[in-house]
mmCIF file of C-alpha atoms in Angstrom:
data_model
loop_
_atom_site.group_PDB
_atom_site.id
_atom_site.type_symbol
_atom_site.label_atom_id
_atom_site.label_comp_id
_atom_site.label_asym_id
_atom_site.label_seq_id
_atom_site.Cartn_x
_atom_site.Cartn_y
_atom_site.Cartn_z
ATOM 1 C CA UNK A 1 161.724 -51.135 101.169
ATOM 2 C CA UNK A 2 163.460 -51.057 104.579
ATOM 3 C CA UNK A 3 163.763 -54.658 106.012
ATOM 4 C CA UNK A 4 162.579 -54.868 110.338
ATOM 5 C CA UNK A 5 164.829 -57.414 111.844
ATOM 6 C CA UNK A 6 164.743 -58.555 115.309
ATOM 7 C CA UNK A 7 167.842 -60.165 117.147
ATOM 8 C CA UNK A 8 167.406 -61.339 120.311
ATOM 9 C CA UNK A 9 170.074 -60.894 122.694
ATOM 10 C CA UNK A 10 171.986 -57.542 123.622
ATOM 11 C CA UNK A 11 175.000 -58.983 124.239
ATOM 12 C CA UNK A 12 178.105 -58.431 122.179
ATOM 13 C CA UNK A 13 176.818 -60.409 119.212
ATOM 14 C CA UNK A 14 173.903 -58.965 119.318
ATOM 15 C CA UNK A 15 174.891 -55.194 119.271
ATOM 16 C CA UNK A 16 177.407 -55.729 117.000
ATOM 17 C CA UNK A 17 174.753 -57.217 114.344
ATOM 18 C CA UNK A 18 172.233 -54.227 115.168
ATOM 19 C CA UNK A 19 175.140 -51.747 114.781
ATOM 20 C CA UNK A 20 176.128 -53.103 111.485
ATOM 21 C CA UNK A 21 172.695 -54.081 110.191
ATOM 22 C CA UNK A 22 172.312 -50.291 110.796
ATOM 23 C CA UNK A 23 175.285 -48.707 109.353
ATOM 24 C CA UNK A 24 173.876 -50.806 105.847
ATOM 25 C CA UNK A 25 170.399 -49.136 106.194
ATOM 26 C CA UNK A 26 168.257 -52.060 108.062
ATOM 27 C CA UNK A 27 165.796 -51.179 110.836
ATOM 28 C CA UNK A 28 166.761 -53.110 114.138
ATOM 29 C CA UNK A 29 164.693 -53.987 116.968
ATOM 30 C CA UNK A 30 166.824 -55.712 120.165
ATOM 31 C CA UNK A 31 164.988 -57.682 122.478
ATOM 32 C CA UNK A 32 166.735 -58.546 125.518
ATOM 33 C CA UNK A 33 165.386 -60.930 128.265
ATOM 34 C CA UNK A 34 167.290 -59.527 131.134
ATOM 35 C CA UNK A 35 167.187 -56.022 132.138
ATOM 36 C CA UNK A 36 170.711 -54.628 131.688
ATOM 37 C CA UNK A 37 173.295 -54.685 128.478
ATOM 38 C CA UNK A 38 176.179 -57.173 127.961
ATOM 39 C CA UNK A 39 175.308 -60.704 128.188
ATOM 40 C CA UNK A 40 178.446 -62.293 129.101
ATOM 41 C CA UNK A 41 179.980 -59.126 129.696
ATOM 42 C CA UNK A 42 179.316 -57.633 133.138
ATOM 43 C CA UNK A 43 181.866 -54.999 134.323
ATOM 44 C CA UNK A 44 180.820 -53.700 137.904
ATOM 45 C CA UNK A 45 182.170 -50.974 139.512
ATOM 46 C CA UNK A 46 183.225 -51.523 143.484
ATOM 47 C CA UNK A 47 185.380 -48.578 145.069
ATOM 48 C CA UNK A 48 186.102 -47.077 142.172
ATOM 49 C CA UNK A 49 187.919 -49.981 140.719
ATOM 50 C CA UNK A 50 186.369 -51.673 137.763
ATOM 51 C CA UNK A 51 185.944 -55.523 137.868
ATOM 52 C CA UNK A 52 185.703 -58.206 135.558
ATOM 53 C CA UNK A 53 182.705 -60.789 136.208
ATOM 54 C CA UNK A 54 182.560 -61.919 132.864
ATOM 55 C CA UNK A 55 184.788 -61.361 129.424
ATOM 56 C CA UNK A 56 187.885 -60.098 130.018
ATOM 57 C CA UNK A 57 190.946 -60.288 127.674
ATOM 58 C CA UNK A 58 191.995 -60.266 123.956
ATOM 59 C CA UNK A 59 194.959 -60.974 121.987
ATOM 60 C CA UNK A 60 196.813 -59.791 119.045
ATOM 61 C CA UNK A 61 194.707 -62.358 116.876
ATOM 62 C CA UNK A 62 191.484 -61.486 117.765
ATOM 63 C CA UNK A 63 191.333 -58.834 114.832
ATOM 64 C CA UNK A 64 187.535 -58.287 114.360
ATOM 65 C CA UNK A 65 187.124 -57.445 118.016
ATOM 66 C CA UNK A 66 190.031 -55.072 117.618
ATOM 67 C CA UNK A 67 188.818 -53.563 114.194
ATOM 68 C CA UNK A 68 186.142 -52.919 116.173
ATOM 69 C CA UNK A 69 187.356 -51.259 119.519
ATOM 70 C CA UNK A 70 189.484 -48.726 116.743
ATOM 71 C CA UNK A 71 185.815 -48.088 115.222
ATOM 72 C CA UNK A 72 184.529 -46.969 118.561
ATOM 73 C CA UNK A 73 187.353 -45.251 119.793
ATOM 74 C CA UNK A 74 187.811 -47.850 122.245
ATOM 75 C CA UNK A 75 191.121 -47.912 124.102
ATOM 76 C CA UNK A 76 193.084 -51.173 125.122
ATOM 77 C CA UNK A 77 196.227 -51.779 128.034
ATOM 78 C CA UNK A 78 198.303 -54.901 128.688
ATOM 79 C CA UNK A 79 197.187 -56.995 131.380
ATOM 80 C CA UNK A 80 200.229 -56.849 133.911
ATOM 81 C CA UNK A 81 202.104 -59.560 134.363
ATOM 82 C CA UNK A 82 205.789 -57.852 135.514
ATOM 83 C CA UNK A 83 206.926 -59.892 138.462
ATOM 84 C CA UNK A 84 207.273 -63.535 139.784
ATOM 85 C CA UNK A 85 204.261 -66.033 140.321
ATOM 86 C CA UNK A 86 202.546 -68.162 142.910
ATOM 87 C CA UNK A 87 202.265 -71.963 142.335
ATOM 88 C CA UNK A 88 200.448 -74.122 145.273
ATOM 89 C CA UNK A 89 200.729 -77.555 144.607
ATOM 90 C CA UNK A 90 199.717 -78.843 147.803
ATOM 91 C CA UNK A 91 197.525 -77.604 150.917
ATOM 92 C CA UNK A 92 199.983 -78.557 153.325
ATOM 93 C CA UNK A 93 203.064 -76.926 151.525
ATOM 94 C CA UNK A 94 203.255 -72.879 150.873
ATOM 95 C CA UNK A 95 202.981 -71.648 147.567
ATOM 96 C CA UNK A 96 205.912 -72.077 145.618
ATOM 97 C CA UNK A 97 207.523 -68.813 143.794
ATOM 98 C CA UNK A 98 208.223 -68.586 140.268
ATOM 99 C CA UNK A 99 209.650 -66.648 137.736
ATOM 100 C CA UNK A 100 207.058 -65.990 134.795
ATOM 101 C CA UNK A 101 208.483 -67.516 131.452
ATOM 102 C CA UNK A 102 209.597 -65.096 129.343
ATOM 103 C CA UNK A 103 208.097 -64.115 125.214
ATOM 104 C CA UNK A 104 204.377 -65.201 126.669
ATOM 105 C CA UNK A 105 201.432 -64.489 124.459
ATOM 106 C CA UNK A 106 200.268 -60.644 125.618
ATOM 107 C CA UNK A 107 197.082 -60.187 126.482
ATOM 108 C CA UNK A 108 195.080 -57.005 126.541
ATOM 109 C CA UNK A 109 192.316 -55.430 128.917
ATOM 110 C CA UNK A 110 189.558 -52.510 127.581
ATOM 111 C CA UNK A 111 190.401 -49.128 129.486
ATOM 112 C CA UNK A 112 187.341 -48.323 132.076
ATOM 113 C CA UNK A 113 185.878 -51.914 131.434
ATOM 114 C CA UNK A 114 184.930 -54.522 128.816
ATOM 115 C CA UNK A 115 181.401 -53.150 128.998
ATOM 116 C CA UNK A 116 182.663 -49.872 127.656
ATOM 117 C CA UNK A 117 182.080 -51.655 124.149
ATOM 118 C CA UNK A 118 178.408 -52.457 125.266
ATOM 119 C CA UNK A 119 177.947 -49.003 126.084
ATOM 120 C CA UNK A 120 179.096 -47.532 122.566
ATOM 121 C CA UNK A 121 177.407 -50.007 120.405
ATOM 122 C CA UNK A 122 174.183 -49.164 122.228
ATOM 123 C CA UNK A 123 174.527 -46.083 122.080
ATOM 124 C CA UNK A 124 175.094 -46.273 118.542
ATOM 125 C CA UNK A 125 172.579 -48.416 117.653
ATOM 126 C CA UNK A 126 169.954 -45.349 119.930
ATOM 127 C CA UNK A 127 168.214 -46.765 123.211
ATOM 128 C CA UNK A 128 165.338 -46.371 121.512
ATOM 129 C CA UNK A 129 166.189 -49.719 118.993
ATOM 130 C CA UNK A 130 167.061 -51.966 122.487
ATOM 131 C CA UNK A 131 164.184 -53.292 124.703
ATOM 132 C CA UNK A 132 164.957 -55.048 127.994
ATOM 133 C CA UNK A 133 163.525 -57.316 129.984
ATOM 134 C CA UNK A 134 161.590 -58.749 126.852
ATOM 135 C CA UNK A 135 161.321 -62.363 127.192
ATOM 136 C CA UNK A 136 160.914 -63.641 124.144
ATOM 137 C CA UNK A 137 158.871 -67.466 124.192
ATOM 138 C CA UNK A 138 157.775 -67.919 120.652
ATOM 139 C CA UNK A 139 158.425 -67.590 117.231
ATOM 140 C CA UNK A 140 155.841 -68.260 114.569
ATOM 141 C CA UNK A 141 156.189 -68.270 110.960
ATOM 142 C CA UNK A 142 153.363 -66.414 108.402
ATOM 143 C CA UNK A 143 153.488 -66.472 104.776
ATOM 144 C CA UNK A 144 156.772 -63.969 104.424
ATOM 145 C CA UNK A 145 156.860 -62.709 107.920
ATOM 146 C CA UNK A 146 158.137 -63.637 111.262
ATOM 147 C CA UNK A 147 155.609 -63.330 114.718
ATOM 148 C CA UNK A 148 157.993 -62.751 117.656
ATOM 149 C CA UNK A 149 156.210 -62.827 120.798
ATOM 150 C CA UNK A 150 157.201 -61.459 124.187
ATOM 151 C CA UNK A 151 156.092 -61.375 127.255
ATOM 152 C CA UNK A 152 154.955 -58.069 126.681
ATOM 153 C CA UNK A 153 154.014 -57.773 122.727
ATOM 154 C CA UNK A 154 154.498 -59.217 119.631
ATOM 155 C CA UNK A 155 156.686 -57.714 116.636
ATOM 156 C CA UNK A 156 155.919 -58.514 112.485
ATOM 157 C CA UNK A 157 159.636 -58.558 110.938
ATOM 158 C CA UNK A 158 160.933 -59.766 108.390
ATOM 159 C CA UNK A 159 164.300 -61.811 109.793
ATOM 160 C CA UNK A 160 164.849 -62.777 112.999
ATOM 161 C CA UNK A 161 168.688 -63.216 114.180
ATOM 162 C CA UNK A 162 169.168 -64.950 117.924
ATOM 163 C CA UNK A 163 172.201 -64.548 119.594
ATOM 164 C CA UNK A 164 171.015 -66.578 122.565
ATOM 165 C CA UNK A 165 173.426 -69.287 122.869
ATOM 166 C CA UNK A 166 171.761 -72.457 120.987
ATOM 167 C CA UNK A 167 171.071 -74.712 123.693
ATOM 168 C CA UNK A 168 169.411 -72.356 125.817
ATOM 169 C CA UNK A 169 167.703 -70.903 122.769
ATOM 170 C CA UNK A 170 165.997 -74.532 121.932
ATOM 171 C CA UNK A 171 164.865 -75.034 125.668
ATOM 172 C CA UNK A 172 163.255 -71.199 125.836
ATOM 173 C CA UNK A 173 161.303 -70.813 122.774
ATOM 174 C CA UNK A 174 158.672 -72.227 121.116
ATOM 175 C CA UNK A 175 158.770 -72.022 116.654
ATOM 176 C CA UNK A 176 156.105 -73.165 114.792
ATOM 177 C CA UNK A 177 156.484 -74.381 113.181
ATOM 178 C CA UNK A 178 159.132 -76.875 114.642
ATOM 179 C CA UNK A 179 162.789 -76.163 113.498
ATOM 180 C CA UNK A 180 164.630 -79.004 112.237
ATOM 181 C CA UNK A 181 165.320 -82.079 114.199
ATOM 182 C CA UNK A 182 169.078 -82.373 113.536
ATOM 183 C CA UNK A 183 169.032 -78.556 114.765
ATOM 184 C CA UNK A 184 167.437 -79.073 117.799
ATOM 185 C CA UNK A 185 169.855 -82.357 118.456
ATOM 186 C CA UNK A 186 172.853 -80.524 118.057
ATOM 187 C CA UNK A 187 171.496 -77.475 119.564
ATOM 188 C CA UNK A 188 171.067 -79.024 122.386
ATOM 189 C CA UNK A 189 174.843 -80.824 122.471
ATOM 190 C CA UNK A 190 177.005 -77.094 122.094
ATOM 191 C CA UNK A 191 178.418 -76.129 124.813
ATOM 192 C CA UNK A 192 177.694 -72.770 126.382
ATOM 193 C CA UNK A 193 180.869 -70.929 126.967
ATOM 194 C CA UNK A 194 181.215 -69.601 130.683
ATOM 195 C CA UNK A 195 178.958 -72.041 131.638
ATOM 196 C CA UNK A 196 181.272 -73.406 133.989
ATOM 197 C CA UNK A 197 182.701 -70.623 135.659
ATOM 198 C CA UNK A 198 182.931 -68.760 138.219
ATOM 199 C CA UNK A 199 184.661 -65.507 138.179
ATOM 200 C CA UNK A 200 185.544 -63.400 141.427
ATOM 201 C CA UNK A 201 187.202 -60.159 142.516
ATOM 202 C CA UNK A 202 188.841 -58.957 145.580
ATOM 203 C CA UNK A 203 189.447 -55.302 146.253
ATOM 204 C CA UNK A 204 191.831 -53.909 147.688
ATOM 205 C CA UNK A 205 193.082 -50.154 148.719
ATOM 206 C CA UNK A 206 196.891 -50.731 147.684
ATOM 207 C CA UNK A 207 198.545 -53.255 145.101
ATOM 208 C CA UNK A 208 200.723 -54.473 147.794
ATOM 209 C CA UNK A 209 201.484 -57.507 146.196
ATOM 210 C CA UNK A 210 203.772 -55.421 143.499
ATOM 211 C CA UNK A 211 206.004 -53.800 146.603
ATOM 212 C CA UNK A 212 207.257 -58.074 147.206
ATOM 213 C CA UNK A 213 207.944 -57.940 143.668
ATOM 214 C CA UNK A 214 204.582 -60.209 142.690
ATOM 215 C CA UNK A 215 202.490 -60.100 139.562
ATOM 216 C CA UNK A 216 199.550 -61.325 141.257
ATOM 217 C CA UNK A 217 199.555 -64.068 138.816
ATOM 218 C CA UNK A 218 198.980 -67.300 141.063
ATOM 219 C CA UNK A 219 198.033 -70.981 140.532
ATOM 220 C CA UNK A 220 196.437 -73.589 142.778
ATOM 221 C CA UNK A 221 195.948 -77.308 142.277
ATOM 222 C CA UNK A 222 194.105 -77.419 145.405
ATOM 223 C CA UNK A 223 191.755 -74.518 145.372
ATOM 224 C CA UNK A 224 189.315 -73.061 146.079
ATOM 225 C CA UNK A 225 190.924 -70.454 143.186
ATOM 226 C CA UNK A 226 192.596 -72.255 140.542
ATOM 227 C CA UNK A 227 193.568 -69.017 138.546
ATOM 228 C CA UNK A 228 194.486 -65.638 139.942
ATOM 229 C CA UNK A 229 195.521 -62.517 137.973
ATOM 230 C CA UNK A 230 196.413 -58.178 138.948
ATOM 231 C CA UNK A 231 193.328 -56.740 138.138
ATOM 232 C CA UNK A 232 193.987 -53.106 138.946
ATOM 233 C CA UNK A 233 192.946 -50.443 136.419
ATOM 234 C CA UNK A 234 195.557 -48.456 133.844
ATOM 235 C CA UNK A 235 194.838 -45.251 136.051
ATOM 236 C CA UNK A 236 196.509 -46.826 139.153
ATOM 237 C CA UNK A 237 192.987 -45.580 140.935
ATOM 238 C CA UNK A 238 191.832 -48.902 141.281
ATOM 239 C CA UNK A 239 193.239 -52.107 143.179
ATOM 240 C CA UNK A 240 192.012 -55.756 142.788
ATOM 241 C CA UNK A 241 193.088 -59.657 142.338
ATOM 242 C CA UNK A 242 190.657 -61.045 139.957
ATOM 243 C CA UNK A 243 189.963 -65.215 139.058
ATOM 244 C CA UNK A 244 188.608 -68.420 138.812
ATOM 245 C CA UNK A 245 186.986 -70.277 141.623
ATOM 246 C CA UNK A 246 187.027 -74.516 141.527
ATOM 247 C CA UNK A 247 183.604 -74.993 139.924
ATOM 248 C CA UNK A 248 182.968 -77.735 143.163
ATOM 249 C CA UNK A 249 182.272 -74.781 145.272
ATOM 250 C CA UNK A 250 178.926 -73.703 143.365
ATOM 251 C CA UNK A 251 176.607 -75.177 146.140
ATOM 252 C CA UNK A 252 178.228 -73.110 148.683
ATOM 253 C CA UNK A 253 176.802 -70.039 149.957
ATOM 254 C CA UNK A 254 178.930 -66.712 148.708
ATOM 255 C CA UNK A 255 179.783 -66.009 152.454
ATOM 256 C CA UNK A 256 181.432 -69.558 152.636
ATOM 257 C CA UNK A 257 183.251 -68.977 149.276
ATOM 258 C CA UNK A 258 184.339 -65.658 150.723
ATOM 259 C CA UNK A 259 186.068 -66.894 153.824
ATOM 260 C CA UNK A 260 187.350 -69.457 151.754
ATOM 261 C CA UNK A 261 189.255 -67.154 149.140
ATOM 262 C CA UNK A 262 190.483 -64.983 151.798
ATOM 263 C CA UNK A 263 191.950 -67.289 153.505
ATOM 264 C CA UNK A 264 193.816 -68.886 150.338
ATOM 265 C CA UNK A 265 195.296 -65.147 148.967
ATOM 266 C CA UNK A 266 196.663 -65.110 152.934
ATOM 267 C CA UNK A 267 198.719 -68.218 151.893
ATOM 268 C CA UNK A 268 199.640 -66.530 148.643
ATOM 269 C CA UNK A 269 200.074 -63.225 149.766
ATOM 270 C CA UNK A 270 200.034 -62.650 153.571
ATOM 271 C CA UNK A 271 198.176 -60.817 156.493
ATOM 272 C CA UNK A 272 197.745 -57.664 154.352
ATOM 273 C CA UNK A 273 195.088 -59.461 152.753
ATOM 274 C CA UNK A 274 192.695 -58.722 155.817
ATOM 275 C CA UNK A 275 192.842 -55.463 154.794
ATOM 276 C CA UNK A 276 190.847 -56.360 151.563
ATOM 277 C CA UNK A 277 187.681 -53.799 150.628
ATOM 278 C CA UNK A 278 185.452 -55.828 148.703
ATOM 279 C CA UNK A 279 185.027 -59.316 147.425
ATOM 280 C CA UNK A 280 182.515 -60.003 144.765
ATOM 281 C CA UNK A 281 182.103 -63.301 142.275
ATOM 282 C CA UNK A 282 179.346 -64.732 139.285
ATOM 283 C CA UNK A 283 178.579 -68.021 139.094
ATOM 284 C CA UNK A 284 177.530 -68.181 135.367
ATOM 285 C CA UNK A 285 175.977 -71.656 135.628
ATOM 286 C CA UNK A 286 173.076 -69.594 138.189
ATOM 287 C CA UNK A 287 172.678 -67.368 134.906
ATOM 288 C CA UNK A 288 169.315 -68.517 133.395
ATOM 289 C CA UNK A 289 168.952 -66.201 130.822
ATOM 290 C CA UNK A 290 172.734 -67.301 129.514
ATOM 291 C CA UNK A 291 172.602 -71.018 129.745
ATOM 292 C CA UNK A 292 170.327 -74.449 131.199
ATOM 293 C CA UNK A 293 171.366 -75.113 134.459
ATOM 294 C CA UNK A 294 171.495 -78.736 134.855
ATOM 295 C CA UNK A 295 173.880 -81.452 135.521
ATOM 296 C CA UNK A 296 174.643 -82.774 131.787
ATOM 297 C CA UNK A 297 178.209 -82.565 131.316
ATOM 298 C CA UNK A 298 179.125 -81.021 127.927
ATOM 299 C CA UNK A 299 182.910 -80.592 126.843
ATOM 300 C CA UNK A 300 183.891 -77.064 126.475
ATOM 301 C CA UNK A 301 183.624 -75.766 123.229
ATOM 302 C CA UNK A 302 181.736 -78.902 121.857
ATOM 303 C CA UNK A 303 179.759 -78.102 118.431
ATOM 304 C CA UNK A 304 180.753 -74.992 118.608
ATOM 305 C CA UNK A 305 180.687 -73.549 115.018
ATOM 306 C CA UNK A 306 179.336 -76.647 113.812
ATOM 307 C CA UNK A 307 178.106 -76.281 110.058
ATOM 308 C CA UNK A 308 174.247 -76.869 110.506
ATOM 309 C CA UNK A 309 174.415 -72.998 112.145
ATOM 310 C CA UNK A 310 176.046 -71.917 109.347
ATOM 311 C CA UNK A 311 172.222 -72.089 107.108
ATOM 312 C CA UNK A 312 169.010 -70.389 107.547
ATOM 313 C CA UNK A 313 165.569 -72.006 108.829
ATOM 314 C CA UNK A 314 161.863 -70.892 109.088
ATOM 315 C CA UNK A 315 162.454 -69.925 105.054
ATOM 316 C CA UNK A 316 165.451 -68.188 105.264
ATOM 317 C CA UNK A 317 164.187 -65.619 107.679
ATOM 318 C CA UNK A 318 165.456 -67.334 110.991
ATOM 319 C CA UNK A 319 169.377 -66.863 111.676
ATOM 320 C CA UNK A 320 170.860 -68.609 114.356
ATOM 321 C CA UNK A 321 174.046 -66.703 115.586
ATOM 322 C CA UNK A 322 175.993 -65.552 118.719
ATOM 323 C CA UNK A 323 179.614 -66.409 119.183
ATOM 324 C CA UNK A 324 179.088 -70.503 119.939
ATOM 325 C CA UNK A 325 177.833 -70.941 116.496
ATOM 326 C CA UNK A 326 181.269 -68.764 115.118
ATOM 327 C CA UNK A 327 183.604 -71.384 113.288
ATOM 328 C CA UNK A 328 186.504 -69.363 114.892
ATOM 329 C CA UNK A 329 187.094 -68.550 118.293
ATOM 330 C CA UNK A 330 183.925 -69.700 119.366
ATOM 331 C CA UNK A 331 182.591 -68.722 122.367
ATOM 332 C CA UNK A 332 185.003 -65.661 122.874
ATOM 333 C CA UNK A 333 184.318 -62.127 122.704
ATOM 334 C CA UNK A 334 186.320 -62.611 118.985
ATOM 335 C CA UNK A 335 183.596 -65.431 117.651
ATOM 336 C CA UNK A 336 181.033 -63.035 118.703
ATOM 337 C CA UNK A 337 182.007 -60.209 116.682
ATOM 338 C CA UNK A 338 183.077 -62.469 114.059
ATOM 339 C CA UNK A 339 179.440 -64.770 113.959
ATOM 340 C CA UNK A 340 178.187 -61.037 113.827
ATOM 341 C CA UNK A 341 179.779 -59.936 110.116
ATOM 342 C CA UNK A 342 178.915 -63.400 108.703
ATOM 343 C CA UNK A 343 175.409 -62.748 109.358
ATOM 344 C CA UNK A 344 175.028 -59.304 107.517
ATOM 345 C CA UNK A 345 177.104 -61.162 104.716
ATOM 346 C CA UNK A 346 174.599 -63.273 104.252
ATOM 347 C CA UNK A 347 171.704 -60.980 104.734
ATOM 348 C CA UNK A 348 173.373 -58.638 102.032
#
């Protein structure tokens, strides 16, 4: 007999499990809390250049996410880095110019967007398998079956697999009965990756940065960026600086955090930069349905992959997964798609 298995979360982990659970002849049901795709992943599209809110890059090593970008058809460019780099080490001094060392570590970008994996897998897996905006609140166990209420209905499966990341996954739902104390401690102790971040995008009508013989790479010990990368798109079409603002800056408002990056790339990069088109950002810790936004300081990466995920609960029908709970390269897009294969292991 077919086996039903929910998994909550549509994010990469999540479609990656329904896709594979799939392709080995399970019946998937996705139930996602917000009401688009991707999780972590949110590619937006702003004068026709495609930017980067959330995941971004792989390397080389990441070989499951790769295996899988070959088995969609999924195409992959170097992120530029040709050029010299920006360094300001103080607020009173201009940044300082730098040659780039040489032999670095290459990392790659998705053509047309990270989310063009998202897209695929879903529709792979058929729309008709992914529900959004379906809250889910509690999980009950009966005899050989799983309950999984939503805010909207309640499913009788046979596994459940959550790919919500585990602390936000412990404050959110209610099992009965109760999962396992030592679960729930350390649950509550693993850091959720992006937590702390917030990403943001400039656009701009011409890479003008590249005609003063700039990467766009820059570096600031002062803020308010502290990372700053060429974001423009393999089709030359698109033009953008994309990267990481100081997370002190989250209680500003995003007009304040504007004015504020603008007037830091002018420093980097000149009057030019007046001429920008668009400036978005995410502030991942405002994300509810991706972590708890509180003040409790957790060190990045902490339990991630620890060994209590690795079992089963609610008699072996309840699999915690999603990539904080992958013993490699947790928290990347690589311990997502990783966490995902270990899980139909097991199931098999």
């Amino acid at each position: 007999m077919k086996k039903n298995i929910a998994i909550l979360g549509a994010g990469l982990s999540g479609l990656t499990t329904a896709y594979l659970l799939q392709k080995e002849g399970f019946s998937v049901k996705v139930l996602e809390a917000n009401t688009r795709l991707g999780g972590r992943i949110l590619t937006k599209k702003k004068n026709n250049t495609k930017i980067e809110l959330g995941a971004t890059w792989l390397w080389k090593y990441n070989t499951a996410l790769i295996q899988l970008c070959k088995e969609l058809n999924i195409q992959l460019f170097e992120q530029k880095m040709d050029g010299d780099a920006l360094f300001e080490v103080m607020s009173s001094h201009p940044p300082q110019r730098f040659n780039l060392p040489p032999n670095q570590e290459i990392s790659y970008r998705i053509v047309d967007g990270t989310h063009t994996i998202i897209e695929k897998l879903a529709l792979k897996i058929g729309r008709e398998n992914i529900y959004l905006d379906e809250k889910v609140t509690h999980i009950n166990q009966f005899e050989n079956q799983l309950t999984v209420t939503s805010k909207n209905k309640t499913y009788e499966v046979d596994y459940v697999i959550s790919t919500v990341p585990p602390r936000l996954l412990m404050q959110s739902i209610i099992f009965s009965p109760e999962l396992p104390k030592d679960l729930i401690t350390i649950a509550n102790q693993t850091h959720t990756w992006m937590k702390d971040s917030i990403k943001f995008a400039v656009v701009f009508d011409t890479p003008f940065w590249r005609k003063n013989g700039l990467s766009g790479v820059g570096f600031s010990n002062v803020g308010p960026f502290t990372e700053l990368y060429d974001h423009c798109t393999i089709q030359e079409n698109g033009f953008a600086l994309m990267g990481f603002l100081n997370d002190g800056l989250v209680k500003l408002t995003k007009e304040q955090r504007e004015a504020k990056v603008i007037l830091q790339l002018k420093k980097f990069f000149g009057e030019q930069v007046n001429n920008y088109l668009v400036y978005d950002e995410k502030i991942w810790k405002k994300e509810k349905l991706t972590c708890v936004y509180d003040n409790e300081f957790i060190f990045p990466h902490q339990n991630n992959g620890h060994e209590i995920f690795q079992g089963s609960f609610m008699k072996d029908k309840l699999y915690i997964s999603g990539t904080e709970t992958s013993k490699t390269h947790g928290g990347y897009m690589e311990g997502a798609v990783r966490r995902a294969i270990e899980i139909i292991n097991t199931i098999m």
